[in-house]
Tab-separated table of C-alpha atoms and ligand atoms in Angstrom:
chain	number	residue	atom	x	y	z
A	1	MET	CA	27.109	-7.544	28.672
A	2	PRO	CA	24.948	-5.306	26.475
A	3	VAL	CA	24.627	-6.514	22.884
A	4	THR	CA	26.452	-4.379	20.299
A	5	TRP	CA	24.332	-2.556	17.728
A	6	HIS	CA	25.972	-3.021	14.339
A	7	VAL	CA	24.652	-0.311	12.016
A	8	LEU	CA	24.983	-1.024	8.306
A	9	GLY	CA	25.139	2.221	6.339
A	10	ALA	CA	26.276	5.578	7.724
A	11	GLY	CA	23.796	7.593	5.655
A	12	SER	CA	20.970	9.762	6.964
A	13	LEU	CA	18.969	7.300	9.039
A	14	GLY	CA	21.907	5.046	9.953
A	15	SER	CA	23.856	8.010	11.345
A	16	LEU	CA	20.783	9.305	13.180
A	17	TRP	CA	20.200	5.949	14.878
A	18	ALA	CA	23.889	5.264	15.554
A	19	ALA	CA	24.438	8.696	17.151
A	20	ARG	CA	21.424	8.392	19.441
A	21	LEU	CA	22.252	4.825	20.518
A	22	ALA	CA	25.919	5.711	21.124
A	23	ARG	CA	25.233	8.876	23.113
A	24	ALA	CA	22.989	6.787	25.404
A	25	GLY	CA	26.130	4.783	26.236
A	26	LEU	CA	25.198	1.689	24.213
A	27	PRO	CA	27.874	-0.189	22.236
A	28	VAL	CA	27.582	0.716	18.521
A	29	ARG	CA	29.691	-0.188	15.462
A	30	LEU	CA	29.128	1.383	12.076
A	31	ILE	CA	29.694	-0.936	9.128
A	32	LEU	CA	31.093	1.090	6.223
A	33	ARG	CA	31.190	0.153	2.579
A	34	ASP	CA	34.946	-0.381	2.153
A	35	ALA	CA	38.424	0.413	3.455
A	36	PRO	CA	38.632	3.866	1.791
A	37	ARG	CA	35.315	4.887	3.444
A	38	LEU	CA	36.608	3.607	6.793
A	39	ALA	CA	39.859	5.549	6.341
A	40	ALA	CA	37.893	8.711	5.480
A	41	TYR	CA	35.732	8.265	8.587
A	42	GLU	CA	38.765	7.779	10.817
A	43	THR	CA	40.503	10.803	9.305
A	44	ASN	CA	37.400	12.773	10.272
A	45	GLY	CA	37.896	11.703	13.913
A	46	ALA	CA	35.676	8.559	13.944
A	47	ALA	CA	32.633	10.515	15.071
A	48	ILE	CA	29.203	11.429	13.751
A	49	THR	CA	27.997	14.997	14.033
A	50	LEU	CA	24.287	15.143	14.815
A	51	VAL	CA	22.536	18.471	14.260
A	52	GLU	CA	19.304	18.716	16.195
A	53	HIS	CA	17.248	21.923	16.617
A	54	GLY	CA	20.245	23.821	15.208
A	55	VAL	CA	22.560	22.471	17.930
A	56	GLU	CA	25.363	20.163	16.844
A	57	GLN	CA	26.823	17.340	18.863
A	58	ARG	CA	29.827	15.192	17.950
A	59	VAL	CA	29.298	11.592	18.970
A	60	PRO	CA	32.240	9.160	18.766
A	61	VAL	CA	31.167	5.845	17.180
A	62	SER	CA	33.598	3.107	16.243
A	63	ALA	CA	33.449	1.706	12.721
A	64	GLN	CA	34.568	-1.280	10.685
A	65	VAL	CA	34.160	-2.753	7.202
A	66	ALA	CA	31.937	-5.661	6.160
A	67	ASP	CA	34.759	-8.219	6.162
A	68	ASP	CA	35.770	-7.520	9.759
A	69	ILE	CA	35.642	-10.726	11.828
A	70	GLU	CA	33.594	-9.520	14.789
A	71	PRO	CA	30.397	-11.628	15.034
A	72	ILE	CA	27.114	-9.764	14.626
A	73	LYS	CA	24.167	-10.491	16.860
A	74	ARG	CA	22.127	-7.341	16.260
A	75	LEU	CA	22.155	-5.557	12.913
A	76	LEU	CA	20.346	-2.347	12.032
A	77	VAL	CA	20.094	-2.289	8.234
A	78	ALA	CA	20.055	1.402	7.251
A	79	CYS	CA	20.863	1.398	3.539
A	80	LYS	CA	18.426	2.029	0.672
A	81	ALA	CA	15.929	-0.708	-0.216
A	82	TYR	CA	17.831	-1.569	-3.434
A	83	ASP	CA	21.083	-2.167	-1.508
A	84	ALA	CA	19.691	-4.099	1.465
A	85	GLU	CA	19.691	-7.687	0.177
A	86	GLN	CA	23.266	-7.594	-1.156
A	87	ALA	CA	24.587	-5.678	1.846
A	88	VAL	CA	23.154	-8.286	4.242
A	89	ALA	CA	24.384	-11.134	2.004
A	90	ASN	CA	27.937	-9.766	2.400
A	91	LEU	CA	27.573	-10.053	6.180
A	92	LEU	CA	26.084	-13.576	6.333
A	93	PRO	CA	29.323	-15.249	7.514
A	94	ARG	CA	29.366	-12.888	10.490
A	95	LEU	CA	25.739	-13.312	11.611
A	96	SER	CA	25.280	-15.390	14.781
A	97	ALA	CA	22.742	-18.239	14.839
A	98	ASP	CA	20.346	-16.068	16.884
A	99	ALA	CA	20.951	-12.837	14.961
A	100	GLU	CA	18.349	-10.071	15.004
A	101	LEU	CA	17.958	-7.756	12.019
A	102	ILE	CA	16.094	-4.446	12.122
A	103	LEU	CA	15.155	-3.262	8.632
A	104	LEU	CA	14.606	0.482	8.185
A	105	GLN	CA	13.864	0.406	4.434
A	106	ASN	CA	10.927	2.285	2.985
A	107	GLY	CA	8.400	0.466	0.800
A	108	LEU	CA	7.973	-3.295	0.509
A	109	GLY	CA	9.907	-6.108	-1.097
A	110	SER	CA	13.385	-5.559	0.297
A	111	GLN	CA	12.387	-6.904	3.731
A	112	ASP	CA	11.279	-10.266	2.298
A	113	ALA	CA	14.413	-10.448	0.153
A	114	VAL	CA	16.617	-9.898	3.230
A	115	ALA	CA	14.627	-12.387	5.342
A	116	ALA	CA	15.030	-15.047	2.617
A	117	ARG	CA	18.807	-14.425	2.535
A	118	ALA	CA	19.152	-14.742	6.322
A	119	PRO	CA	16.551	-17.369	7.278
A	120	GLN	CA	18.125	-17.981	10.697
A	121	ALA	CA	17.709	-14.351	11.752
A	122	ARG	CA	14.689	-12.723	13.326
A	123	CYS	CA	13.746	-9.798	11.082
A	124	THR	CA	11.962	-6.777	12.496
A	125	PHE	CA	10.441	-4.410	9.939
A	126	ALA	CA	10.273	-0.671	10.651
A	127	SER	CA	8.113	2.142	9.340
A	128	SER	CA	9.324	5.568	10.360
A	129	THR	CA	8.071	9.121	10.044
A	130	GLU	CA	11.393	10.519	11.270
A	131	GLY	CA	13.287	12.639	8.764
A	132	ALA	CA	17.015	13.175	8.449
A	133	PHE	CA	19.431	14.248	5.753
A	134	ARG	CA	23.160	14.097	5.303
A	135	GLU	CA	24.563	17.616	5.107
A	136	GLN	CA	27.976	16.157	4.305
A	137	ASP	CA	29.742	12.896	5.071
A	138	TRP	CA	29.457	11.953	8.757
A	139	ARG	CA	27.191	14.909	9.509
A	140	VAL	CA	23.442	14.384	9.738
A	141	VAL	CA	20.626	16.848	10.319
A	142	PHE	CA	17.638	15.581	12.298
A	143	ALA	CA	15.077	17.466	10.212
A	144	GLY	CA	11.781	15.915	11.228
A	145	HIS	CA	10.969	14.461	14.607
A	146	GLY	CA	8.565	11.565	14.215
A	147	PHE	CA	7.797	8.063	15.264
A	148	THR	CA	8.924	4.555	14.342
A	149	TRP	CA	6.600	1.558	14.234
A	150	LEU	CA	8.308	-1.807	14.591
A	151	GLY	CA	7.000	-5.318	14.081
A	152	ASP	CA	7.757	-8.853	12.994
A	153	PRO	CA	5.099	-10.369	10.704
A	154	ARG	CA	6.143	-13.866	11.825
A	155	ASN	CA	6.243	-13.285	15.574
A	156	PRO	CA	4.114	-10.828	17.558
A	157	MET	CA	6.328	-11.045	20.690
A	158	PRO	CA	8.314	-7.827	21.292
A	159	PRO	CA	12.099	-8.297	21.095
A	160	SER	CA	14.426	-7.814	24.070
A	161	TRP	CA	16.103	-4.707	22.609
A	162	LEU	CA	13.168	-2.277	22.777
A	163	PRO	CA	14.460	-0.796	26.103
A	164	ASP	CA	17.636	0.283	24.230
A	165	LEU	CA	15.473	2.477	21.990
A	166	HIS	CA	13.715	3.899	25.016
A	167	ALA	CA	17.078	4.666	26.663
A	168	SER	CA	18.213	6.387	23.450
A	169	GLY	CA	15.130	8.600	23.172
A	170	ILE	CA	13.992	6.989	19.909
A	171	PRO	CA	10.180	7.286	19.888
A	172	HIS	CA	8.773	3.901	18.877
A	173	GLN	CA	6.043	1.372	19.339
A	174	TRP	CA	5.898	-2.356	18.747
A	175	THR	CA	2.941	-3.438	16.630
A	176	PRO	CA	1.633	-6.810	15.468
A	177	ASP	CA	0.346	-5.034	12.321
A	178	ILE	CA	3.566	-3.746	10.802
A	179	LEU	CA	2.559	-4.927	7.311
A	180	THR	CA	-0.614	-2.835	7.479
A	181	ARG	CA	1.504	0.208	8.382
A	182	LEU	CA	4.023	-0.466	5.589
A	183	TRP	CA	1.237	-0.977	3.031
A	184	ARG	CA	-0.493	2.229	4.151
A	185	LYS	CA	2.736	4.221	3.841
A	186	LEU	CA	3.403	2.654	0.442
A	187	ALA	CA	-0.090	3.643	-0.755
A	188	LEU	CA	0.388	7.245	0.463
A	189	ASN	CA	3.727	7.329	-1.309
A	190	CYS	CA	2.242	5.939	-4.574
A	191	ALA	CA	-0.555	8.526	-4.533
A	192	ILE	CA	1.772	11.490	-3.985
A	193	ASN	CA	5.436	10.998	-4.896
A	194	PRO	CA	5.291	9.923	-8.574
A	195	LEU	CA	2.864	12.752	-9.406
A	196	THR	CA	5.166	15.335	-7.781
A	197	VAL	CA	7.937	14.093	-10.083
A	198	LEU	CA	5.766	14.112	-13.217
A	199	HIS	CA	4.271	17.545	-12.482
A	200	ASP	CA	7.622	18.787	-11.117
A	201	CYS	CA	5.987	20.327	-8.083
A	202	ARG	CA	5.992	20.454	-4.304
A	203	ASN	CA	3.459	18.216	-2.542
A	204	GLY	CA	1.044	21.159	-2.372
A	205	GLY	CA	1.116	21.430	-6.163
A	206	LEU	CA	-1.052	18.301	-6.303
A	207	GLN	CA	-3.979	20.416	-5.089
A	208	GLN	CA	-4.165	21.448	-8.772
A	209	HIS	CA	-4.700	17.791	-9.788
A	210	PRO	CA	-7.538	16.557	-7.508
A	211	CYS	CA	-9.086	14.127	-10.033
A	212	GLU	CA	-5.785	12.378	-10.738
A	213	VAL	CA	-5.143	11.981	-7.002
A	214	ALA	CA	-8.688	10.730	-6.325
A	215	THR	CA	-8.509	8.129	-9.123
A	216	LEU	CA	-5.196	6.792	-7.836
A	217	CYS	CA	-6.521	6.596	-4.268
A	218	SER	CA	-9.535	4.650	-5.434
A	219	GLU	CA	-7.361	2.107	-7.296
A	220	LEU	CA	-4.890	1.891	-4.406
A	221	GLY	CA	-7.778	1.201	-2.015
A	222	GLU	CA	-8.949	-1.678	-4.210
A	223	LEU	CA	-5.418	-2.999	-4.469
A	224	LEU	CA	-4.939	-2.968	-0.683
A	225	THR	CA	-8.168	-4.911	-0.267
A	226	CYS	CA	-7.112	-7.444	-2.955
A	227	CYS	CA	-3.800	-7.877	-1.120
A	228	GLY	CA	-5.524	-8.698	2.173
A	229	GLN	CA	-4.890	-5.246	3.684
A	230	PRO	CA	-8.397	-3.723	3.922
A	231	GLU	CA	-7.484	-1.760	7.067
A	232	ALA	CA	-4.682	0.009	5.203
A	233	ALA	CA	-7.322	1.202	2.705
A	234	LEU	CA	-9.579	2.926	5.239
A	235	GLU	CA	-10.034	6.665	4.550
A	236	LEU	CA	-6.996	6.577	2.238
A	237	HIS	CA	-8.140	9.444	0.032
A	238	SER	CA	-8.824	11.806	2.945
A	239	GLU	CA	-5.440	10.988	4.499
A	240	VAL	CA	-3.682	11.614	1.178
A	241	GLU	CA	-5.427	15.007	0.939
A	242	ARG	CA	-4.455	15.791	4.536
A	243	VAL	CA	-0.784	14.876	3.876
A	244	ILE	CA	-0.732	16.982	0.692
A	245	GLN	CA	-2.034	19.943	2.672
A	246	ALA	CA	0.186	19.422	5.741
A	247	THR	CA	3.345	19.011	3.633
A	248	ALA	CA	2.381	21.471	0.887
A	249	ALA	CA	5.718	23.322	1.028
A	250	ASN	CA	7.864	20.147	0.888
A	251	TYR	CA	9.345	18.329	-2.065
A	252	SER	CA	8.669	14.568	-1.818
A	253	SER	CA	11.638	12.237	-1.280
A	254	MET	CA	11.237	10.906	-4.840
A	255	HIS	CA	11.196	14.422	-6.262
A	256	GLN	CA	14.392	15.209	-4.311
A	257	ASP	CA	16.057	12.010	-5.566
A	258	VAL	CA	15.181	12.757	-9.216
A	259	SER	CA	16.119	16.437	-9.084
A	260	GLN	CA	19.485	15.530	-7.528
A	261	GLY	CA	20.109	12.793	-10.103
A	262	ARG	CA	19.952	9.985	-7.514
A	263	ARG	CA	18.502	6.528	-7.981
A	264	THR	CA	14.933	6.249	-6.614
A	265	GLU	CA	13.343	3.391	-4.671
A	266	ILE	CA	10.629	3.017	-7.368
A	267	SER	CA	10.825	-0.810	-7.460
A	268	TYR	CA	9.921	-0.988	-3.774
A	269	LEU	CA	7.082	1.548	-3.992
A	270	LEU	CA	5.039	2.020	-7.194
A	271	GLY	CA	6.799	-0.943	-8.847
A	272	TYR	CA	5.918	-3.196	-5.915
A	273	ALA	CA	2.278	-2.018	-5.989
A	274	CYS	CA	1.934	-2.698	-9.737
A	275	ALA	CA	3.549	-6.142	-9.432
A	276	ALA	CA	1.197	-7.012	-6.540
A	277	ALA	CA	-1.785	-5.903	-8.645
A	278	GLN	CA	-0.679	-8.189	-11.461
A	279	ARG	CA	-0.177	-11.121	-9.046
A	280	HIS	CA	-3.663	-10.644	-7.570
A	281	ARG	CA	-5.261	-9.911	-10.970
A	282	CYS	CA	-6.491	-6.600	-9.607
A	283	ALA	CA	-7.281	-4.050	-12.344
A	284	VAL	CA	-5.415	-0.771	-11.659
A	285	PRO	CA	-5.100	0.863	-15.116
A	286	HIS	CA	-4.242	4.370	-13.833
A	287	LEU	CA	-1.576	3.035	-11.490
A	288	ILE	CA	0.003	1.063	-14.356
A	289	GLN	CA	-0.133	4.153	-16.564
A	290	LEU	CA	1.496	6.184	-13.773
A	291	GLN	CA	4.323	3.638	-13.536
A	292	LYS	CA	4.828	3.781	-17.305
A	293	ARG	CA	5.010	7.588	-17.282
A	294	LEU	CA	7.385	7.592	-14.311
A	295	VAL	CA	9.695	5.013	-15.898
A	296	GLU	CA	9.765	7.049	-19.135
A	297	HIS	CA	10.594	10.155	-17.131
A	298	LEU	CA	13.432	8.411	-15.257
A	299	VAL	CA	14.854	7.025	-18.509
A	300	ALA	CA	14.742	10.499	-20.039
A	301	GLN	CA	16.704	11.781	-17.029
A	302	GLY	CA	19.263	8.978	-17.400
A	303	LEU	CA	18.236	7.431	-14.075
A	304	ARG	CA	17.893	3.760	-13.177
A	305	ILE	CA	14.405	2.280	-13.269
A	306	ASP	CA	15.042	-0.750	-11.014
B	401	NAP	P1	21.171	7.249	2.577
B	401	NAP	O1	21.351	8.567	3.273
B	401	NAP	O2	21.421	7.177	1.112
B	401	NAP	O3	22.095	6.203	3.327
B	401	NAP	C1	22.295	4.899	2.872
B	401	NAP	C2	23.691	4.502	3.303
B	401	NAP	O4	23.855	3.107	3.069
B	401	NAP	C3	24.819	5.220	2.560
B	401	NAP	O5	25.654	5.831	3.511
B	401	NAP	C4	25.542	4.099	1.820
B	401	NAP	O6	26.937	4.230	1.786
B	401	NAP	C5	25.213	2.920	2.717
B	401	NAP	N1	25.408	1.625	2.065
B	401	NAP	C6	24.817	1.114	0.958
B	401	NAP	N2	25.259	-0.117	0.705
B	401	NAP	C7	26.185	-0.393	1.663
B	401	NAP	C8	27.019	-1.507	1.947
B	401	NAP	N3	27.001	-2.592	1.169
B	401	NAP	N4	27.825	-1.448	3.011
B	401	NAP	C9	27.867	-0.350	3.805
B	401	NAP	N5	27.092	0.740	3.599
B	401	NAP	C10	26.261	0.715	2.549
B	401	NAP	O7	19.705	6.683	2.826
B	401	NAP	P2	18.659	7.070	3.975
B	401	NAP	O8	17.987	8.345	3.623
B	401	NAP	O9	19.301	6.927	5.306
B	401	NAP	O10	17.574	5.921	3.750
B	401	NAP	C11	17.717	4.590	4.211
B	401	NAP	C12	16.335	3.942	4.135
B	401	NAP	O11	15.479	4.590	5.092
B	401	NAP	C13	15.646	4.126	2.778
B	401	NAP	O12	14.897	2.986	2.444
B	401	NAP	C14	14.722	5.319	3.000
B	401	NAP	O13	13.593	5.325	2.134
B	401	NAP	C15	14.315	5.070	4.453
B	401	NAP	N6	13.868	6.287	5.143
B	401	NAP	C16	14.667	7.403	5.153
B	401	NAP	C17	14.242	8.539	5.841
B	401	NAP	C18	15.097	9.791	5.899
B	401	NAP	O14	14.643	10.801	6.439
B	401	NAP	N7	16.319	9.799	5.396
B	401	NAP	C19	13.013	8.528	6.511
B	401	NAP	C20	12.230	7.367	6.482
B	401	NAP	C21	12.666	6.255	5.794
B	401	NAP	P3	27.729	5.338	0.970
B	401	NAP	O15	27.647	6.563	1.830
B	401	NAP	O16	29.108	4.773	0.924
B	401	NAP	O17	27.029	5.469	-0.344
């Protein structure tokens, strides 16, 4: 019997993963926030619409709420970093003794919080360059084809479910160095996203602020080394410049969150970096100043800073 993929969170990435797993014929259950959300989903026909290369496909996926009684052996956690710990805590009574959790959250911090809440479960961390957005409820646009790195910092052995991803056409690779990849992505994010918010510009707008970017990259490189991640620091500045150029026309995810009045994942990105610097007594004055300016900006916009 194939193991059911429970997918927590029917947002952008959760819907993208659930639709691809389900259309490959694998058993999938969406876990929705509450009974009204479940009722809305069922009224919509209990299906996700996936729009890919302009072509839309309706994929039926069954759904349930957190307090359903079905045991969970495999859980894809697809909510925002700030929701992950509590969302998994709500499901603890349903997790089997050999449960496997796959954590899609950006940044760092939420993965350890989830792993501490569910110590019996094997937790796989993911770092993805795929991009998706929710056009409306239950309808997701696959906007950027990419790649997902997966790994378990406590156990380098690949899990048994990787063939399911292959069967579903989800490009991925297992890596023993997932923390290096997550740290690298966090550093890229810290060097680009907060500045796009503060200068209210697309990524390419940072080409007008080369000194600010270079100073941040230098401090981030030192921080990565202090945190035992020297490989994540290699050629950081040139990669940041390359990303700024390659994505010049895009608004960063943090810029999009702020301009649409949504809560950001600041605590798991810049906030995590600044807290790590303090823990390791690593001097990063410009990074701390950046955090202060960003927090002030969020407060001025009436947005949460945690
Ligand atoms: P999203 O579109 O906001 O989706 C999050 C979903 O989680 C929402 O549908 C929300 O439900 C649901 N949720 C939250 N708490 C829940 C709970 N207790 N029970 C059930 N559902 C719950 O977010 P996203 O863009 O998919 O991002 C998810 C993570 O992936 C983030 O850490 C993000 O940084 C990362 N990521 C995203 C992308 C991307 O392209 N989107 C790419 C790479 C990484 P409601 O709908 O009811 O609010």
